[in-house]
Amino acid sequence: MRTLRHLSYIGTTIFLAATPFFAACTGSISDGADDDDGQSTGGGGDDTTDPLPPPDVCVPGIPATSQIPRLLNRQYDNTVRDLLGVSSVGAERKRPSELLVSDSDGPMTPDAWRIYQDVAAEIAKEVMAGPNRSKFIDCDPAAAGCLEQTIQTFGRKAFRRPLTTEEVERFKKLGQTTPAGTPEEVAETTLMAFLVSPSFLMLPELTTTPDSSGKGIQLSSHEVATRLSYLLWGSVPDDILNAAADANQLQTREQILEQATRMIAVREKTGPLVTAFHRDWAQMNNGSAHWWKMDHDTKTYPLYSPDAKPSWQAELDAFFEDVAFSGGSYKDLLLSNVAFVNKDNAAIYGLDPSAYGTDLTRVELDPTERPGFLTRVGFLSSYSGYNATSPILRGAFISVYMLGVNPGPPIPGAAMLTVDGEFATQRAYVEELTKPANCVGCHSIINPPGFVMEGFDGIGGLQTTDPRGGAIDASITTNTVQFGDGVVKEITSPLQLMQEIAQTPKAKQLYAQAWISYAYGRAPNGNDKCLVDQLDTKLSAGGYSVLDLMADLTQADSFRVRVRATP
């Protein structure tokens, strides 16, 4: 008797020979980690390094894309969950993606391929032996026609399209080896073969039909359905979307928008995308950012506990999702007074912790004190020092990632600089520290937004007196480059700062560009700048919600038309 593993390799060989797609993949790799402990306030750290600026000019046209992007690891998790009910595998019950190699833009490596096979074998074994068996096969594998029916029905979902006759025959060959496996072994091997097939691991777009303009290739309805489901849900199409694809009803903008609107309304499936995107936009996935890296002195901040960090992150996730699904817009991300409170953050927000448990409870804070996500504990505690605030870290984040201003890199050794003297406030210390001529140019941009946030202590509580003893002064006079309009502004509060950011054209453009890059999985480019401009116009008009923007991502020509990359 041949082993299950042997049968699986036979199946693998069949599919690799038939579909040589493993030379390409997609995905963004985050930058390397930064171990800066943030205790020094002498320099901006890596957060002052501006990312590559997006294009400034719209270039009409459709950007070239890969025909065969590979599932991102998060998409792999969602896909096996929705297809097979599998959320964890192995003795340690890890998410499947925790066992895979990291997302990569390069070709399939031997290690990546081996691990795909190992994970697929474990999933197949557990599914066939467990309560989710019927999600793959709901008949007796020994019964006549059972496996062929399973190949066609499960294959339709796994490949996001009907299987061809040739593909069905190739899968059937798994039960025709000599010596033959048992019906159970063959069924398990068939499932594993699906999970290592290029048509499962990839999201191939192989249609060659020219679009009406003759400038690109019109995606098939099945390919559009796949784009829709992985954009909005990060997973396989549901039965309704599959039916629309089978009926070829995903060829026009109107048909696509009808499905997109329906799918966006399914909060339990779209909500994770909303939170995942906003984590990306807020740089939480950027290894060089300071999110969640900082610990604090419990003598200075007795309300601090490192064990609370996961709940602080969960609060921001809940905040972003609440803004989106309550009809909120980009500006509400910066101005909403909604917070999610539990025993870990209630006291920091000035609330009675005894009134809250471990679950997060939606509350509304004073809108003049707590506008938007930048006044939440998660940001303020991450962008502080060990026993003091950090106007430089906070100001650098706001300047670079919210306003899109490039202050330039810090001077060598900046993070180690100190200054002697007696200072009544942290602001006064930072002003003296950054006064030298080789510092002031950058810090005239970085420091002011951070000074506005000095009304929040190192873990995000309100403070009117600095721990050094002086009164907090949060007022600033901006320079002409701060908000990109050449105007000097007098700002006296976080609310006023957030209002200015919310109406800054560059900030809205960065938000639109971030959505396009995240949703489409490609770097900023001149073609997509045209879509950025369209979304920016709508963001500026008012009444344009985050969910409206998500729907509009499906209406671009580049969503349903593909252009080949030039060699």
Coordinates of C-alpha atoms in Angstrom, one line a residue:
M1 CA 0.0 0.0 0.0
R2 CA 1.4 3.4 -0.9
T3 CA 1.3 6.0 1.8
L4 CA -0.9 9.1 1.8
R5 CA 2.2 11.2 1.4
H6 CA 3.3 9.2 -1.6
L7 CA -0.2 9.5 -3.2
S8 CA 0.0 13.3 -2.5
Y9 CA 3.3 13.6 -4.4
I10 CA 1.8 11.9 -7.3
G11 CA -1.0 14.3 -7.4
T12 CA 1.4 17.2 -6.9
T13 CA 3.4 16.2 -9.9
I14 CA 0.2 16.0 -12.0
F15 CA -0.8 19.6 -11.2
L16 CA 2.7 21.1 -11.4
A17 CA 3.1 19.7 -14.9
A18 CA -0.3 21.0 -16.0
T19 CA -0.1 24.5 -14.5
P20 CA 3.4 26.0 -14.1
F21 CA 2.4 29.1 -12.1
F22 CA 4.8 29.0 -9.2
A23 CA 7.3 31.5 -10.6
A24 CA 5.2 34.5 -9.4
C25 CA 3.5 35.8 -6.3
T26 CA 2.4 39.0 -4.7
G27 CA 2.4 40.7 -1.4
S28 CA 4.2 43.5 0.5
I29 CA 7.0 42.8 2.9
S30 CA 7.2 45.0 6.0
D31 CA 10.4 46.8 6.9
G32 CA 12.8 45.3 9.4
A33 CA 12.1 45.8 13.1
D34 CA 13.4 48.7 15.1
D35 CA 14.6 48.1 18.7
D36 CA 14.7 51.8 19.6
D37 CA 13.4 51.9 23.2
G38 CA 12.3 55.5 22.7
Q39 CA 13.7 56.6 26.0
S40 CA 15.8 59.3 24.4
T41 CA 14.0 62.3 23.0
G42 CA 17.0 63.5 21.0
G43 CA 15.9 62.8 17.4
G44 CA 13.0 61.5 15.4
G45 CA 14.2 57.9 15.1
D46 CA 13.1 55.9 12.1
D47 CA 9.6 57.6 12.0
T48 CA 11.2 60.7 10.4
T49 CA 12.2 58.7 7.4
D50 CA 9.7 59.5 4.7
P51 CA 8.4 56.6 2.6
L52 CA 8.8 56.9 -1.2
P53 CA 6.5 59.8 -2.2
P54 CA 3.6 58.8 -4.4
P55 CA 3.4 60.3 -7.9
D56 CA 2.2 63.8 -8.2
V57 CA 0.7 63.6 -11.7
C58 CA -2.1 61.5 -13.1
V59 CA -1.1 59.4 -16.1
P60 CA -4.2 58.0 -17.8
G61 CA -4.1 54.3 -18.3
I62 CA -4.3 51.0 -16.5
P63 CA -1.3 49.8 -14.5
A64 CA 0.2 46.5 -15.4
T65 CA -0.5 43.7 -13.0
S66 CA 0.6 40.1 -12.5
Q67 CA -1.6 37.4 -14.1
I68 CA -0.8 35.0 -11.2
P69 CA -0.5 36.6 -7.8
R70 CA -0.2 34.2 -4.9
L71 CA -2.5 34.2 -1.9
L72 CA -1.2 36.3 0.9
N73 CA -0.9 34.5 4.2
R74 CA -3.9 36.3 5.7
Q75 CA -5.9 35.3 2.6
Y76 CA -4.8 31.7 3.0
D77 CA -6.1 31.7 6.6
N78 CA -9.4 33.1 5.6
T79 CA -9.8 30.8 2.6
V80 CA -9.2 27.5 4.5
R81 CA -11.5 28.8 7.3
D82 CA -14.3 29.6 4.9
L83 CA -13.9 26.5 2.7
L84 CA -13.2 23.9 5.4
G85 CA -13.9 25.5 8.8
V86 CA -10.1 25.3 9.7
S87 CA -8.8 28.1 11.8
S88 CA -5.9 26.3 13.5
V89 CA -3.9 23.2 12.9
G90 CA -1.4 20.9 14.6
A91 CA -0.7 20.1 18.2
E92 CA -0.1 23.7 19.1
R93 CA -3.2 24.9 17.3
K94 CA -1.6 27.6 15.3
R95 CA -3.1 29.6 12.5
P96 CA -2.1 28.0 9.2
S97 CA -0.3 31.1 8.2
E98 CA 1.9 30.9 11.3
L99 CA 3.5 27.8 9.7
L100 CA 3.9 29.3 6.2
V101 CA 6.9 31.3 5.1
S102 CA 6.4 35.1 5.1
D103 CA 4.7 36.8 2.2
S104 CA 7.2 37.5 -0.5
D105 CA 7.4 39.2 -3.9
G106 CA 9.9 36.5 -5.1
P107 CA 9.4 33.1 -6.8
M108 CA 8.3 30.1 -4.8
T109 CA 11.2 28.8 -2.9
P110 CA 11.8 25.1 -2.0
D111 CA 11.1 25.8 1.7
A112 CA 7.9 27.7 0.9
W113 CA 6.7 24.8 -1.4
R114 CA 7.6 22.1 1.2
I115 CA 5.7 24.0 4.0
Y116 CA 2.7 24.5 1.8
Q117 CA 2.6 20.7 1.3
D118 CA 3.1 20.0 5.1
V119 CA 0.3 22.4 6.0
A120 CA -2.0 21.0 3.3
A121 CA -1.4 17.5 4.5
E122 CA -2.2 18.4 8.1
I123 CA -5.4 20.3 7.1
A124 CA -6.5 17.4 4.9
K125 CA -5.9 14.9 7.7
E126 CA -7.8 16.9 10.3
V127 CA -10.7 17.7 8.0
M128 CA -11.2 14.1 7.0
A129 CA -11.1 12.9 10.7
G130 CA -13.1 15.8 12.2
P131 CA -16.4 17.6 12.3
N132 CA -15.7 19.6 9.2
R133 CA -15.5 16.6 6.9
S134 CA -18.8 17.4 5.2
K135 CA -17.4 20.8 4.1
F136 CA -15.2 18.8 1.7
I137 CA -17.1 15.5 1.1
D138 CA -20.6 14.7 2.1
C139 CA -20.9 11.2 0.6
D140 CA -19.2 7.8 1.1
P141 CA -15.8 7.9 -0.8
A142 CA -16.3 4.3 -1.7
A143 CA -19.7 5.0 -3.4
A144 CA -19.7 5.2 -7.2
G145 CA -19.5 8.8 -8.4
C146 CA -18.8 10.2 -4.9
L147 CA -15.3 11.4 -5.5
E148 CA -16.0 12.8 -9.0
Q149 CA -19.0 14.8 -7.5
T150 CA -16.7 16.1 -4.7
I151 CA -14.0 17.1 -7.2
Q152 CA -16.5 19.1 -9.1
T153 CA -18.4 20.7 -6.2
F154 CA -15.5 21.4 -3.9
G155 CA -13.2 22.3 -6.8
R156 CA -15.7 25.0 -8.0
K157 CA -15.3 26.7 -4.6
A158 CA -11.5 26.1 -4.2
F159 CA -10.6 27.3 -7.7
R160 CA -13.2 30.1 -7.8
R161 CA -14.4 28.8 -11.1
P162 CA -15.8 25.6 -12.6
L163 CA -13.1 22.9 -13.3
T164 CA -12.4 21.9 -16.8
T165 CA -13.0 18.3 -17.9
E166 CA -9.2 17.8 -18.1
E167 CA -8.8 19.0 -14.5
V168 CA -11.5 16.7 -13.2
E169 CA -9.8 13.8 -15.0
R170 CA -6.4 14.7 -13.4
F171 CA -7.9 14.6 -9.9
K172 CA -9.6 11.3 -10.6
K173 CA -6.2 9.8 -11.4
L174 CA -5.4 10.0 -7.7
G175 CA -7.7 7.0 -7.2
Q176 CA -6.2 5.1 -10.1
T177 CA -2.7 4.4 -8.8
T178 CA -1.2 0.9 -8.5
P179 CA -1.4 -0.3 -5.8
A180 CA -4.5 1.7 -5.1
G181 CA -5.1 3.6 -1.9
T182 CA -8.3 3.0 0.2
P183 CA -11.2 5.3 -0.6
E184 CA -10.5 7.3 2.6
E185 CA -6.8 7.7 1.6
V186 CA -7.8 8.8 -1.9
A187 CA -10.3 11.3 -0.6
E188 CA -7.8 12.8 1.9
T189 CA -5.1 12.9 -0.9
T190 CA -7.6 14.6 -3.2
L191 CA -8.2 17.4 -0.6
M192 CA -4.5 17.8 -0.1
A193 CA -4.0 18.0 -3.9
F194 CA -6.5 20.8 -4.1
L195 CA -4.7 22.7 -1.3
V196 CA -1.4 22.5 -3.1
S197 CA -2.7 23.1 -6.6
P198 CA -1.5 26.4 -8.3
S199 CA -5.2 27.2 -9.1
F200 CA -5.8 27.3 -5.3
L201 CA -2.6 28.9 -4.1
M202 CA -2.6 31.5 -7.0
L203 CA -5.3 33.9 -8.1
P204 CA -4.7 33.4 -11.9
E205 CA -6.2 35.8 -14.5
L206 CA -5.8 33.9 -17.8
T207 CA -8.5 35.4 -19.9
T208 CA -7.3 36.9 -23.2
T209 CA -10.4 38.7 -24.4
P210 CA -9.7 42.3 -25.3
D211 CA -11.8 44.9 -23.6
S212 CA -14.0 47.3 -25.5
S213 CA -11.2 49.9 -25.8
G214 CA -8.8 47.4 -27.2
K215 CA -6.2 48.7 -24.7
G216 CA -6.4 45.9 -22.2
I217 CA -7.9 42.4 -21.4
Q218 CA -11.4 42.2 -20.0
L219 CA -11.4 39.9 -16.9
S220 CA -13.9 37.1 -16.9
S221 CA -16.8 37.2 -14.5
H222 CA -15.1 34.5 -12.4
E223 CA -11.9 36.6 -12.3
V224 CA -13.8 39.7 -11.3
A225 CA -15.6 37.6 -8.6
T226 CA -12.3 36.6 -7.2
R227 CA -11.0 40.1 -7.2
L228 CA -14.1 41.3 -5.4
S229 CA -14.1 38.6 -2.7
Y230 CA -10.4 38.9 -2.0
L231 CA -10.5 42.7 -2.0
L232 CA -13.5 43.0 0.4
W233 CA -13.4 39.8 2.3
G234 CA -9.9 38.5 1.9
S235 CA -11.4 35.1 1.0
V236 CA -13.3 33.0 -1.5
P237 CA -16.6 34.2 -3.1
D238 CA -19.8 33.2 -1.5
D239 CA -22.6 31.3 -3.2
I240 CA -24.3 34.5 -4.4
L241 CA -21.2 35.9 -5.9
N242 CA -20.4 32.5 -7.5
A243 CA -23.9 32.4 -9.0
A244 CA -23.4 35.9 -10.5
A245 CA -20.0 34.8 -12.0
D246 CA -21.5 31.6 -13.4
A247 CA -24.2 33.7 -15.1
N248 CA -21.5 36.1 -16.5
Q249 CA -23.1 39.0 -14.6
L250 CA -19.9 40.7 -13.4
Q251 CA -18.9 42.5 -16.6
T252 CA -20.2 46.0 -16.1
R253 CA -19.6 48.6 -13.4
E254 CA -23.2 48.5 -12.3
Q255 CA -23.1 44.7 -11.9
I256 CA -19.9 44.9 -9.9
L257 CA -21.2 47.7 -7.7
E258 CA -24.4 45.7 -6.9
Q259 CA -22.3 42.9 -5.6
A260 CA -19.8 45.1 -3.9
T261 CA -22.5 47.0 -2.0
R262 CA -24.1 43.7 -0.8
M263 CA -20.7 42.3 0.3
I264 CA -19.6 45.5 2.1
A265 CA -22.7 45.4 4.2
V266 CA -21.7 42.0 5.6
R267 CA -19.9 43.5 8.6
E268 CA -18.5 40.2 10.0
K269 CA -16.6 39.6 6.8
T270 CA -15.8 43.2 5.7
G271 CA -15.0 44.4 9.2
P272 CA -11.6 42.6 9.4
L273 CA -10.6 44.2 6.1
V274 CA -11.4 47.7 7.5
T275 CA -9.3 47.1 10.6
A276 CA -6.5 45.4 8.7
F277 CA -6.3 48.4 6.3
H278 CA -6.3 51.0 9.0
R279 CA -3.6 49.2 10.9
D280 CA -1.6 49.4 7.7
W281 CA -2.4 53.1 7.1
A282 CA -1.5 53.9 10.7
Q283 CA 1.8 52.2 10.2
M284 CA 1.2 49.4 12.8
N285 CA 2.5 46.9 10.3
N286 CA 5.7 49.0 9.7
G287 CA 8.5 47.3 11.6
S288 CA 10.3 50.7 11.9
A289 CA 7.4 52.4 13.6
H290 CA 7.1 52.6 17.3
W291 CA 3.7 50.9 17.8
W292 CA 3.5 48.6 20.9
K293 CA 7.3 48.7 21.4
M294 CA 7.5 51.0 24.4
D295 CA 7.3 50.0 28.0
H296 CA 6.8 52.6 30.7
D297 CA 8.0 53.3 34.2
T298 CA 5.3 52.2 36.6
K299 CA 6.5 54.6 39.2
T300 CA 5.9 57.5 36.9
Y301 CA 2.8 55.9 35.4
P302 CA 1.1 53.6 38.0
L303 CA -1.8 52.9 35.6
Y304 CA 0.6 51.3 33.1
S305 CA 0.7 47.6 32.6
P306 CA 2.5 45.9 29.6
D307 CA -0.2 43.2 29.7
A308 CA -2.7 45.9 28.6
K309 CA -1.1 46.4 25.1
P310 CA -3.3 43.8 23.3
S311 CA -6.5 45.5 24.6
W312 CA -5.2 48.9 23.6
Q313 CA -4.6 47.6 20.1
A314 CA -8.1 46.0 20.1
E315 CA -9.6 49.3 21.0
L316 CA -8.1 50.9 17.9
D317 CA -9.3 48.1 15.8
A318 CA -12.8 48.5 17.2
F319 CA -12.6 52.3 16.7
F320 CA -11.7 52.1 13.0
E321 CA -14.5 49.5 12.4
D322 CA -17.0 51.6 14.3
V323 CA -16.2 54.7 12.3
A324 CA -16.6 52.9 9.0
F325 CA -19.8 51.0 9.9
S326 CA -21.5 54.0 11.5
G327 CA -21.2 55.8 8.2
G328 CA -18.1 57.8 9.2
S329 CA -15.7 59.4 6.8
Y330 CA -12.0 60.0 6.7
K331 CA -12.4 63.1 8.9
D332 CA -14.1 61.0 11.6
L333 CA -11.0 58.9 11.9
L334 CA -9.4 62.1 13.2
L335 CA -12.4 63.7 15.0
S336 CA -14.7 60.9 16.4
N337 CA -15.0 60.9 20.2
V338 CA -16.0 57.2 20.3
A339 CA -13.7 55.1 22.4
F340 CA -13.8 51.4 23.5
V341 CA -13.1 51.0 27.2
N342 CA -12.3 48.1 29.5
K343 CA -10.6 47.8 32.8
D344 CA -7.2 48.3 31.2
N345 CA -7.8 51.8 29.8
A346 CA -10.8 53.2 31.7
A347 CA -8.7 55.0 34.4
I348 CA -6.4 56.4 31.8
Y349 CA -9.5 58.0 30.1
G350 CA -10.6 59.3 33.5
L351 CA -13.4 56.7 33.9
D352 CA -14.1 54.3 36.8
P353 CA -12.3 51.0 36.0
S354 CA -14.6 49.1 38.4
A355 CA -17.5 49.8 36.0
Y356 CA -15.8 47.8 33.2
G357 CA -14.6 44.2 32.7
T358 CA -12.3 42.7 30.2
D359 CA -14.6 43.2 27.2
L360 CA -14.5 46.5 25.4
T361 CA -17.5 48.8 25.8
R362 CA -18.3 51.6 23.4
V363 CA -18.4 55.0 25.1
E364 CA -18.3 58.6 24.0
L365 CA -15.5 60.8 25.4
D366 CA -15.3 64.6 25.5
P367 CA -15.0 65.6 21.8
T368 CA -12.9 68.6 22.7
E369 CA -10.4 66.5 24.6
R370 CA -10.3 63.2 22.7
P371 CA -10.8 63.7 18.9
G372 CA -9.8 60.7 16.8
F373 CA -7.4 57.8 17.0
L374 CA -4.4 60.0 17.7
T375 CA -5.8 60.8 21.1
R376 CA -6.3 57.2 22.1
V377 CA -4.1 55.3 24.6
G378 CA -2.6 53.0 21.9
F379 CA -1.0 55.8 19.9
L380 CA -0.1 58.1 22.8
S381 CA 1.6 55.3 24.8
S382 CA 3.4 53.9 21.8
Y383 CA 4.8 57.3 20.9
S384 CA 6.3 58.3 24.2
G385 CA 9.4 57.6 26.2
Y386 CA 9.9 55.3 29.2
N387 CA 9.2 58.0 31.8
A388 CA 8.2 61.0 29.7
T389 CA 6.3 62.1 26.7
S390 CA 8.1 62.4 23.3
P391 CA 7.0 65.4 21.3
I392 CA 9.5 64.3 18.7
L393 CA 8.1 60.8 18.1
R394 CA 4.5 62.1 18.1
G395 CA 5.3 65.0 15.9
A396 CA 7.4 62.9 13.5
F397 CA 4.5 60.5 13.1
I398 CA 2.0 63.2 12.4
S399 CA 4.2 65.1 10.1
V400 CA 5.4 62.2 8.0
Y401 CA 2.4 59.8 7.9
M402 CA -0.6 62.1 8.4
L403 CA 0.6 65.2 6.6
G404 CA 3.1 63.7 4.1
V405 CA 5.8 66.2 5.0
N406 CA 9.4 65.0 4.5
P407 CA 11.5 66.7 7.3
G408 CA 14.7 64.8 6.2
P409 CA 16.6 62.1 8.0
P410 CA 17.9 62.7 11.5
I411 CA 21.6 63.6 11.9
P412 CA 23.9 60.7 12.8
G413 CA 23.6 59.9 16.5
A414 CA 20.6 62.2 17.0
A415 CA 18.8 59.7 19.2
M416 CA 21.7 59.8 21.7
L417 CA 21.8 63.5 22.1
T418 CA 21.0 65.1 25.5
V419 CA 21.2 68.6 26.9
D420 CA 22.0 69.8 30.4
G421 CA 20.0 72.2 32.4
E422 CA 16.8 72.7 34.5
F423 CA 13.6 72.6 32.4
A424 CA 10.1 73.1 33.7
T425 CA 8.5 71.1 30.9
Q426 CA 9.4 68.4 28.5
R427 CA 8.6 70.9 25.7
A428 CA 11.2 73.3 27.0
Y429 CA 13.8 70.5 27.1
V430 CA 13.0 69.4 23.5
E431 CA 13.2 73.0 22.3
E432 CA 16.6 73.4 23.8
L433 CA 17.7 70.0 22.5
T434 CA 16.8 70.7 18.9
K435 CA 17.9 74.4 18.9
P436 CA 21.3 73.8 17.1
A437 CA 21.4 74.9 13.5
N438 CA 21.9 71.4 12.2
C439 CA 18.7 70.3 14.0
V440 CA 16.3 73.2 13.7
G441 CA 15.5 72.8 10.1
C442 CA 13.9 69.4 10.5
H443 CA 12.6 70.0 14.0
S444 CA 10.8 73.1 13.0
I445 CA 8.6 70.7 11.1
I446 CA 8.6 67.8 13.5
N447 CA 8.2 69.4 16.9
P448 CA 5.1 71.6 16.6
P449 CA 2.5 68.8 16.2
G450 CA 4.1 66.9 19.0
F451 CA 3.9 70.0 21.3
V452 CA 0.2 70.2 20.6
M453 CA -0.1 66.6 22.0
E454 CA 1.7 67.5 25.3
G455 CA -1.6 67.6 27.1
F456 CA -1.4 63.8 27.1
D457 CA 1.1 62.1 29.4
G458 CA 3.3 59.2 28.4
I459 CA 0.5 56.6 28.5
G460 CA -2.2 58.8 27.2
G461 CA -3.8 60.3 30.3
L462 CA -4.7 64.0 30.4
Q463 CA -2.2 66.3 32.1
T464 CA -2.2 70.1 32.7
T465 CA 1.0 70.1 34.7
D466 CA 4.2 68.6 33.3
P467 CA 5.9 66.0 35.6
R468 CA 8.9 68.4 35.6
G469 CA 6.7 70.9 37.4
G470 CA 5.7 73.4 34.8
A471 CA 2.3 74.2 33.2
I472 CA 1.6 72.4 29.9
D473 CA 1.7 74.7 26.8
A474 CA 0.1 73.1 23.8
S475 CA 0.0 76.2 21.6
I476 CA 2.1 76.4 18.4
T477 CA 2.7 78.6 15.4
T478 CA 3.2 76.4 12.3
N479 CA 5.6 77.2 9.5
T480 CA 4.5 77.5 5.9
V481 CA 5.2 73.9 4.9
Q482 CA 3.4 72.2 7.7
F483 CA 0.1 71.8 6.0
G484 CA 1.2 72.3 2.5
D485 CA -0.8 75.5 1.9
G486 CA 1.9 78.1 2.6
V487 CA -0.1 79.5 5.5
V488 CA 1.1 80.1 9.0
K489 CA -1.5 78.8 11.5
E490 CA -2.0 79.3 15.2
I491 CA -3.0 76.0 16.8
T492 CA -3.8 75.7 20.5
S493 CA -5.4 72.3 21.0
P494 CA -5.4 68.7 19.8
L495 CA -9.0 69.3 18.4
Q496 CA -7.8 72.2 16.3
L497 CA -4.8 70.1 15.1
M498 CA -7.0 67.2 14.1
Q499 CA -9.4 69.6 12.3
E500 CA -6.5 71.0 10.3
I501 CA -5.2 67.5 9.4
A502 CA -8.7 66.4 8.4
Q503 CA -9.0 69.2 5.8
T504 CA -5.4 69.1 4.5
P505 CA -5.4 68.0 0.9
K506 CA -2.1 66.0 1.1
A507 CA -3.5 64.0 4.1
K508 CA -6.6 63.0 2.2
Q509 CA -4.6 62.1 -0.9
L510 CA -2.3 59.9 1.3
Y511 CA -5.4 58.2 2.7
A512 CA -6.8 57.5 -0.7
Q513 CA -3.5 56.3 -2.0
A514 CA -3.1 54.0 1.0
W515 CA -6.5 52.4 0.2
I516 CA -5.6 51.8 -3.4
S517 CA -2.2 50.3 -2.7
Y518 CA -3.6 48.0 0.0
A519 CA -6.7 46.9 -2.0
Y520 CA -4.9 46.4 -5.2
G521 CA -1.6 45.1 -3.8
R522 CA 0.6 47.4 -5.8
A523 CA 2.9 50.4 -5.2
P524 CA 1.8 54.0 -6.0
N525 CA 2.0 54.8 -9.7
G526 CA 1.0 57.4 -12.2
N527 CA -2.0 55.4 -13.5
D528 CA -3.5 54.9 -10.0
K529 CA -2.8 58.6 -9.2
C530 CA -5.8 59.3 -11.5
L531 CA -8.0 57.3 -9.1
V532 CA -6.4 59.0 -6.1
D533 CA -7.5 62.3 -7.6
Q534 CA -11.1 61.0 -8.1
L535 CA -11.3 59.7 -4.5
D536 CA -9.7 62.8 -3.1
T537 CA -12.3 65.0 -4.8
K538 CA -15.1 62.9 -3.1
L539 CA -13.3 63.0 0.2
S540 CA -13.2 66.8 0.0
A541 CA -16.8 67.1 -0.9
G542 CA -18.1 65.8 2.4
G543 CA -20.7 63.1 3.2
Y544 CA -18.4 60.5 1.6
S545 CA -18.0 57.6 3.9
V546 CA -15.2 55.0 4.3
L547 CA -17.6 52.4 2.9
D548 CA -18.4 54.6 -0.1
L549 CA -14.7 54.7 -0.8
M550 CA -14.4 50.9 -0.6
A551 CA -17.2 50.5 -3.1
D552 CA -15.6 53.0 -5.5
L553 CA -12.4 50.9 -5.5
T554 CA -14.4 48.3 -7.5
Q555 CA -15.5 50.9 -10.1
A556 CA -12.1 51.8 -11.6
D557 CA -11.3 50.5 -15.1
S558 CA -8.3 48.8 -13.6
F559 CA -10.5 46.6 -11.5
R560 CA -12.1 44.8 -14.4
V561 CA -9.5 45.3 -17.1
R562 CA -5.9 43.9 -17.0
V563 CA -2.8 45.1 -18.9
R564 CA 0.2 42.9 -19.4
A565 CA 3.5 44.1 -18.0
T566 CA 6.1 45.1 -20.6
P567 CA 9.1 42.8 -20.5

